[in-house]
Structure formats: structure tokens, C-alpha cells
JSON list of C-alpha atoms in Angstrom, two decimals:
[
{"chain": "A", "resi": 1, "resn": "MET", "atom": "CA", "xyz": [13.53, 2.75, -1.54]},
{"chain": "A", "resi": 2, "resn": "LYS", "atom": "CA", "xyz": [10.98, 0.50, -3.42]},
{"chain": "A", "resi": 3, "resn": "LEU", "atom": "CA", "xyz": [9.63, -2.03, -1.59]},
{"chain": "A", "resi": 4, "resn": "THR", "atom": "CA", "xyz": [10.01, -5.12, -3.44]},
{"chain": "A", "resi": 5, "resn": "GLY", "atom": "CA", "xyz": [9.49, -8.69, -2.09]},
{"chain": "A", "resi": 6, "resn": "TYR", "atom": "CA", "xyz": [6.54, -8.44, 0.20]},
{"chain": "A", "resi": 7, "resn": "GLU", "atom": "CA", "xyz": [4.78, -11.67, -0.26]},
{"chain": "A", "resi": 8, "resn": "HIS", "atom": "CA", "xyz": [1.51, -12.97, -0.11]},
{"chain": "A", "resi": 9, "resn": "GLN", "atom": "CA", "xyz": [0.09, -16.89, -0.39]},
{"chain": "A", "resi": 10, "resn": "VAL", "atom": "CA", "xyz": [-3.15, -16.51, -1.60]},
{"chain": "A", "resi": 11, "resn": "GLN", "atom": "CA", "xyz": [-5.63, -18.25, 0.64]},
{"chain": "A", "resi": 12, "resn": "TYR", "atom": "CA", "xyz": [-8.45, -20.48, 0.10]},
{"chain": "A", "resi": 13, "resn": "TYR", "atom": "CA", "xyz": [-10.80, -18.42, 1.67]},
{"chain": "A", "resi": 14, "resn": "GLU", "atom": "CA", "xyz": [-10.01, -15.98, -1.15]},
{"chain": "A", "resi": 15, "resn": "THR", "atom": "CA", "xyz": [-10.88, -17.23, -3.85]},
{"chain": "A", "resi": 16, "resn": "ASP", "atom": "CA", "xyz": [-14.36, -17.27, -5.32]},
{"chain": "A", "resi": 17, "resn": "GLN", "atom": "CA", "xyz": [-16.60, -20.47, -6.77]},
{"chain": "A", "resi": 18, "resn": "MET", "atom": "CA", "xyz": [-14.17, -20.47, -9.71]},
{"chain": "A", "resi": 19, "resn": "GLY", "atom": "CA", "xyz": [-11.25, -20.83, -8.22]},
{"chain": "A", "resi": 20, "resn": "CYS", "atom": "CA", "xyz": [-9.58, -17.65, -8.73]},
{"chain": "A", "resi": 21, "resn": "VAL", "atom": "CA", "xyz": [-8.48, -14.87, -6.54]},
{"chain": "A", "resi": 22, "resn": "HIS", "atom": "CA", "xyz": [-11.52, -12.59, -5.35]},
{"chain": "A", "resi": 23, "resn": "HIS", "atom": "CA", "xyz": [-11.29, -8.84, -6.96]},
{"chain": "A", "resi": 24, "resn": "SER", "atom": "CA", "xyz": [-11.42, -7.06, -3.67]},
{"chain": "A", "resi": 25, "resn": "ASN", "atom": "CA", "xyz": [-8.52, -9.32, -2.03]},
{"chain": "A", "resi": 26, "resn": "TYR", "atom": "CA", "xyz": [-5.87, -7.22, -4.44]},
{"chain": "A", "resi": 27, "resn": "ILE", "atom": "CA", "xyz": [-6.99, -4.11, -2.87]},
{"chain": "A", "resi": 28, "resn": "ARG", "atom": "CA", "xyz": [-6.76, -5.84, 0.81]},
{"chain": "A", "resi": 29, "resn": "TRP", "atom": "CA", "xyz": [-3.25, -6.78, -0.59]},
{"chain": "A", "resi": 30, "resn": "PHE", "atom": "CA", "xyz": [-2.46, -3.73, -1.71]},
{"chain": "A", "resi": 31, "resn": "GLU", "atom": "CA", "xyz": [-3.19, -2.41, 2.02]},
{"chain": "A", "resi": 32, "resn": "GLU", "atom": "CA", "xyz": [-0.92, -5.08, 3.29]},
{"chain": "A", "resi": 33, "resn": "ALA", "atom": "CA", "xyz": [2.13, -3.74, 1.24]},
{"chain": "A", "resi": 34, "resn": "ARG", "atom": "CA", "xyz": [1.82, -0.24, 2.18]},
{"chain": "A", "resi": 35, "resn": "THR", "atom": "CA", "xyz": [1.62, -1.15, 5.56]},
{"chain": "A", "resi": 36, "resn": "ALA", "atom": "CA", "xyz": [4.53, -3.34, 5.81]},
{"chain": "A", "resi": 37, "resn": "TYR", "atom": "CA", "xyz": [6.44, -0.23, 3.92]},
{"chain": "A", "resi": 38, "resn": "LEU", "atom": "CA", "xyz": [5.23, 2.15, 6.32]},
{"chain": "A", "resi": 39, "resn": "ASP", "atom": "CA", "xyz": [6.52, -0.37, 9.21]},
{"chain": "A", "resi": 40, "resn": "ARG", "atom": "CA", "xyz": [10.33, 0.06, 7.24]},
{"chain": "A", "resi": 41, "resn": "LEU", "atom": "CA", "xyz": [9.59, 3.51, 7.26]},
{"chain": "A", "resi": 42, "resn": "ASP", "atom": "CA", "xyz": [9.00, 3.40, 11.60]},
{"chain": "A", "resi": 43, "resn": "MET", "atom": "CA", "xyz": [5.89, 5.68, 10.50]},
{"chain": "A", "resi": 44, "resn": "GLY", "atom": "CA", "xyz": [3.70, 2.64, 10.16]},
{"chain": "A", "resi": 45, "resn": "TYR", "atom": "CA", "xyz": [-0.09, 2.97, 11.30]},
{"chain": "A", "resi": 46, "resn": "ALA", "atom": "CA", "xyz": [0.02, 1.99, 14.80]},
{"chain": "A", "resi": 47, "resn": "ARG", "atom": "CA", "xyz": [2.90, 4.97, 15.44]},
{"chain": "A", "resi": 48, "resn": "MET", "atom": "CA", "xyz": [0.79, 7.36, 13.57]},
{"chain": "A", "resi": 49, "resn": "GLU", "atom": "CA", "xyz": [-2.20, 6.93, 15.13]},
{"chain": "A", "resi": 50, "resn": "ARG", "atom": "CA", "xyz": [-0.65, 6.80, 18.97]},
{"chain": "A", "resi": 51, "resn": "GLU", "atom": "CA", "xyz": [1.14, 10.00, 17.45]},
{"chain": "A", "resi": 52, "resn": "GLY", "atom": "CA", "xyz": [-2.57, 11.68, 16.35]},
{"chain": "A", "resi": 53, "resn": "ILE", "atom": "CA", "xyz": [-2.65, 11.04, 12.66]},
{"chain": "A", "resi": 54, "resn": "MET", "atom": "CA", "xyz": [-4.62, 9.28, 10.56]},
{"chain": "A", "resi": 55, "resn": "SER", "atom": "CA", "xyz": [-4.46, 8.52, 7.26]},
{"chain": "A", "resi": 56, "resn": "PRO", "atom": "CA", "xyz": [-7.33, 7.50, 5.36]},
{"chain": "A", "resi": 57, "resn": "VAL", "atom": "CA", "xyz": [-8.06, 6.20, 1.70]},
{"chain": "A", "resi": 58, "resn": "LEU", "atom": "CA", "xyz": [-9.14, 8.47, -0.82]},
{"chain": "A", "resi": 59, "resn": "GLN", "atom": "CA", "xyz": [-9.15, 6.48, -3.45]},
{"chain": "A", "resi": 60, "resn": "VAL", "atom": "CA", "xyz": [-8.13, 2.75, -4.67]},
{"chain": "A", "resi": 61, "resn": "GLN", "atom": "CA", "xyz": [-7.71, 1.61, -7.92]},
{"chain": "A", "resi": 62, "resn": "ALA", "atom": "CA", "xyz": [-7.21, -1.69, -9.77]},
{"chain": "A", "resi": 63, "resn": "GLU", "atom": "CA", "xyz": [-6.27, -3.34, -12.96]},
{"chain": "A", "resi": 64, "resn": "TYR", "atom": "CA", "xyz": [-6.22, -7.11, -12.97]},
{"chain": "A", "resi": 65, "resn": "LYS", "atom": "CA", "xyz": [-4.26, -8.42, -15.66]},
{"chain": "A", "resi": 66, "resn": "SER", "atom": "CA", "xyz": [-3.68, -12.28, -15.08]},
{"chain": "A", "resi": 67, "resn": "MET", "atom": "CA", "xyz": [-5.84, -14.82, -12.26]},
{"chain": "A", "resi": 68, "resn": "THR", "atom": "CA", "xyz": [-4.42, -15.20, -9.41]},
{"chain": "A", "resi": 69, "resn": "ARG", "atom": "CA", "xyz": [-5.28, -19.01, -7.84]},
{"chain": "A", "resi": 70, "resn": "TYR", "atom": "CA", "xyz": [-5.20, -20.88, -4.52]},
{"chain": "A", "resi": 71, "resn": "GLY", "atom": "CA", "xyz": [-2.31, -21.82, -2.87]},
{"chain": "A", "resi": 72, "resn": "GLU", "atom": "CA", "xyz": [-0.38, -19.64, -5.20]},
{"chain": "A", "resi": 73, "resn": "LYS", "atom": "CA", "xyz": [2.07, -17.15, -4.35]},
{"chain": "A", "resi": 74, "resn": "VAL", "atom": "CA", "xyz": [2.08, -13.12, -5.21]},
{"chain": "A", "resi": 75, "resn": "SER", "atom": "CA", "xyz": [5.12, -10.54, -4.90]},
{"chain": "A", "resi": 76, "resn": "ILE", "atom": "CA", "xyz": [3.98, -7.40, -4.31]},
{"chain": "A", "resi": 77, "resn": "GLU", "atom": "CA", "xyz": [5.91, -4.17, -5.66]},
{"chain": "A", "resi": 78, "resn": "MET", "atom": "CA", "xyz": [5.33, -0.35, -4.48]},
{"chain": "A", "resi": 79, "resn": "GLU", "atom": "CA", "xyz": [6.43, 3.34, -5.23]},
{"chain": "A", "resi": 80, "resn": "ILE", "atom": "CA", "xyz": [5.56, 6.23, -4.41]},
{"chain": "A", "resi": 81, "resn": "VAL", "atom": "CA", "xyz": [4.38, 8.20, -7.15]},
{"chain": "A", "resi": 82, "resn": "LYS", "atom": "CA", "xyz": [3.38, 11.37, -6.08]},
{"chain": "A", "resi": 83, "resn": "TYR", "atom": "CA", "xyz": [3.39, 13.17, -2.00]},
{"chain": "A", "resi": 84, "resn": "ASN", "atom": "CA", "xyz": [3.02, 17.04, -1.35]},
{"chain": "A", "resi": 85, "resn": "GLY", "atom": "CA", "xyz": [3.18, 16.96, 2.59]},
{"chain": "A", "resi": 86, "resn": "ILE", "atom": "CA", "xyz": [-0.47, 16.44, 2.73]},
{"chain": "A", "resi": 87, "resn": "ARG", "atom": "CA", "xyz": [-1.41, 13.87, 0.07]},
{"chain": "A", "resi": 88, "resn": "LEU", "atom": "CA", "xyz": [0.27, 10.06, -0.85]},
{"chain": "A", "resi": 89, "resn": "THR", "atom": "CA", "xyz": [-0.44, 8.47, -3.99]},
{"chain": "A", "resi": 90, "resn": "LEU", "atom": "CA", "xyz": [1.34, 5.21, -3.92]},
{"chain": "A", "resi": 91, "resn": "ALA", "atom": "CA", "xyz": [1.61, 2.51, -7.32]},
{"chain": "A", "resi": 92, "resn": "TYR", "atom": "CA", "xyz": [1.46, -1.31, -6.87]},
{"chain": "A", "resi": 93, "resn": "ARG", "atom": "CA", "xyz": [2.35, -4.00, -8.79]},
{"chain": "A", "resi": 94, "resn": "ILE", "atom": "CA", "xyz": [1.30, -7.37, -8.16]},
{"chain": "A", "resi": 95, "resn": "LYS", "atom": "CA", "xyz": [3.57, -10.93, -9.63]},
{"chain": "A", "resi": 96, "resn": "ASP", "atom": "CA", "xyz": [3.05, -14.10, -9.52]},
{"chain": "A", "resi": 97, "resn": "PHE", "atom": "CA", "xyz": [6.07, -15.39, -7.48]},
{"chain": "A", "resi": 98, "resn": "ALA", "atom": "CA", "xyz": [7.45, -18.33, -9.43]},
{"chain": "A", "resi": 99, "resn": "THR", "atom": "CA", "xyz": [6.77, -16.96, -12.75]},
{"chain": "A", "resi": 100, "resn": "GLY", "atom": "CA", "xyz": [6.99, -12.95, -12.53]},
{"chain": "A", "resi": 101, "resn": "GLN", "atom": "CA", "xyz": [4.17, -12.63, -14.20]},
{"chain": "A", "resi": 102, "resn": "LEU", "atom": "CA", "xyz": [2.06, -9.70, -14.04]},
{"chain": "A", "resi": 103, "resn": "ARG", "atom": "CA", "xyz": [-1.65, -9.57, -12.28]},
{"chain": "A", "resi": 104, "resn": "CYS", "atom": "CA", "xyz": [-2.58, -6.73, -10.69]},
{"chain": "A", "resi": 105, "resn": "THR", "atom": "CA", "xyz": [-1.65, -3.18, -11.20]},
{"chain": "A", "resi": 106, "resn": "GLY", "atom": "CA", "xyz": [-3.23, -0.22, -9.07]},
{"chain": "A", "resi": 107, "resn": "THR", "atom": "CA", "xyz": [-2.88, 3.26, -6.97]},
{"chain": "A", "resi": 108, "resn": "SER", "atom": "CA", "xyz": [-4.00, 4.32, -3.83]},
{"chain": "A", "resi": 109, "resn": "SER", "atom": "CA", "xyz": [-4.37, 7.93, -2.34]},
{"chain": "A", "resi": 110, "resn": "HIS", "atom": "CA", "xyz": [-4.43, 8.89, 1.01]},
{"chain": "A", "resi": 111, "resn": "CYS", "atom": "CA", "xyz": [-4.16, 11.76, 3.02]},
{"chain": "A", "resi": 112, "resn": "PHE", "atom": "CA", "xyz": [-3.45, 12.99, 6.70]},
{"chain": "A", "resi": 113, "resn": "LEU", "atom": "CA", "xyz": [-5.93, 14.01, 9.25]},
{"chain": "A", "resi": 114, "resn": "ASP", "atom": "CA", "xyz": [-5.61, 14.79, 12.90]},
{"chain": "A", "resi": 115, "resn": "ARG", "atom": "CA", "xyz": [-7.99, 13.05, 15.51]},
{"chain": "A", "resi": 116, "resn": "GLU", "atom": "CA", "xyz": [-10.69, 15.66, 14.53]},
{"chain": "A", "resi": 117, "resn": "GLY", "atom": "CA", "xyz": [-10.63, 15.16, 10.93]},
{"chain": "A", "resi": 118, "resn": "ARG", "atom": "CA", "xyz": [-8.95, 18.34, 10.31]},
{"chain": "A", "resi": 119, "resn": "ILE", "atom": "CA", "xyz": [-6.26, 17.93, 7.47]},
{"chain": "A", "resi": 120, "resn": "VAL", "atom": "CA", "xyz": [-2.72, 17.65, 8.80]},
{"chain": "A", "resi": 121, "resn": "SER", "atom": "CA", "xyz": [1.02, 18.87, 6.45]},
{"chain": "A", "resi": 122, "resn": "LEU", "atom": "CA", "xyz": [3.55, 16.22, 7.73]},
{"chain": "A", "resi": 123, "resn": "LYS", "atom": "CA", "xyz": [5.60, 19.04, 6.35]},
{"chain": "A", "resi": 124, "resn": "LYS", "atom": "CA", "xyz": [4.54, 20.96, 9.71]},
{"chain": "A", "resi": 125, "resn": "GLU", "atom": "CA", "xyz": [3.25, 18.82, 11.93]},
{"chain": "A", "resi": 126, "resn": "LYS", "atom": "CA", "xyz": [5.67, 15.63, 11.44]},
{"chain": "A", "resi": 127, "resn": "PRO", "atom": "CA", "xyz": [9.01, 17.10, 9.41]},
{"chain": "A", "resi": 128, "resn": "GLN", "atom": "CA", "xyz": [10.40, 14.03, 10.23]},
{"chain": "A", "resi": 129, "resn": "TRP", "atom": "CA", "xyz": [8.25, 11.83, 8.63]},
{"chain": "A", "resi": 130, "resn": "ASP", "atom": "CA", "xyz": [7.61, 14.38, 5.54]},
{"chain": "A", "resi": 131, "resn": "LYS", "atom": "CA", "xyz": [11.53, 13.85, 5.22]},
{"chain": "A", "resi": 132, "resn": "LYS", "atom": "CA", "xyz": [11.70, 10.06, 4.65]},
{"chain": "A", "resi": 133, "resn": "LEU", "atom": "CA", "xyz": [8.45, 10.33, 2.19]},
{"chain": "A", "resi": 134, "resn": "ARG", "atom": "CA", "xyz": [10.01, 12.94, 0.55]},
{"chain": "A", "resi": 135, "resn": "THR", "atom": "CA", "xyz": [14.03, 10.82, 0.38]},
{"chain": "A", "resi": 136, "resn": "GLN", "atom": "CA", "xyz": [11.95, 8.02, -0.23]},
{"chain": "A", "resi": 137, "resn": "MET", "atom": "CA", "xyz": [9.98, 9.06, -3.39]},
{"chain": "A", "resi": 138, "resn": "GLU", "atom": "CA", "xyz": [13.28, 10.92, -4.55]},
{"chain": "A", "resi": 139, "resn": "GLU", "atom": "CA", "xyz": [15.62, 7.50, -4.66]},
{"chain": "A", "resi": 140, "resn": "MET", "atom": "CA", "xyz": [12.46, 6.09, -6.54]}
]
């Protein structure tokens, strides 16, 4: 399941003095889309944390293609590009909702840890989540 159609309405506070969205907000929008995606899979951050699993960001990258301005709406597409049971890499495409113009692309990489900070293999500890992520990656 490729996450498509996640929408975000640009807020005034997200813009800079030039009237365009500050670059840091695209990273926040990646997180919004990722959170919605994991919730759809019934393994959102709240559930993960209740079950003792953390998923920190290891790396994030963004490439800005065109400016987004206050009042515009963007659509965020996301997909799993790599998953091995321990690490997860996602790709994002942010587009203008009205025109489809590409605004930003990027990736984020994550791992899974227990509450003590030790690496967790979802294949061993949460096989139902591992299966969901593997199935999603295959379908993309």
C-alpha cells in the first residue's frame, strides 16, 4: 500500500520572511505522512511505544524542487524502499495538491529499539508487524 493522498494545508507559521515554506517543515511533513501510514497499518508510534518499541530517525534527506507558499495545500506520497526487519527506509514525494507540481522529494531511515536502546528485530519480536512491512514493500 503506497500512501497516496495524505494532505497538508500550509500554515502561516510554516513560512519564512520570503513568504515560502521554511525548509525544515518538509521534514515535519514527512513525519506526518509516516505517522499516518503506520497508523493505517495498525502499528503507529503510540502502539509501538505501548508495546516497548521505539523507532528513531537515523537519517533524513530532502531535495527541494519548487517553493510552497502559505495557503497552498500539498499532497504527500510515501513508500517503503528498503526494509530488513531491523531498518526501514521510506521515500517521500510532496506535490502541490492543485497542480501536481513536485515540491520536494526525500527519504528517511529508521531502526527499531527496545526501551533500553537495544536493537530489535521485528521479525523475531513482532512477526505480525514484520509481515505487514514486508507485504507493503512487495506491493509497492
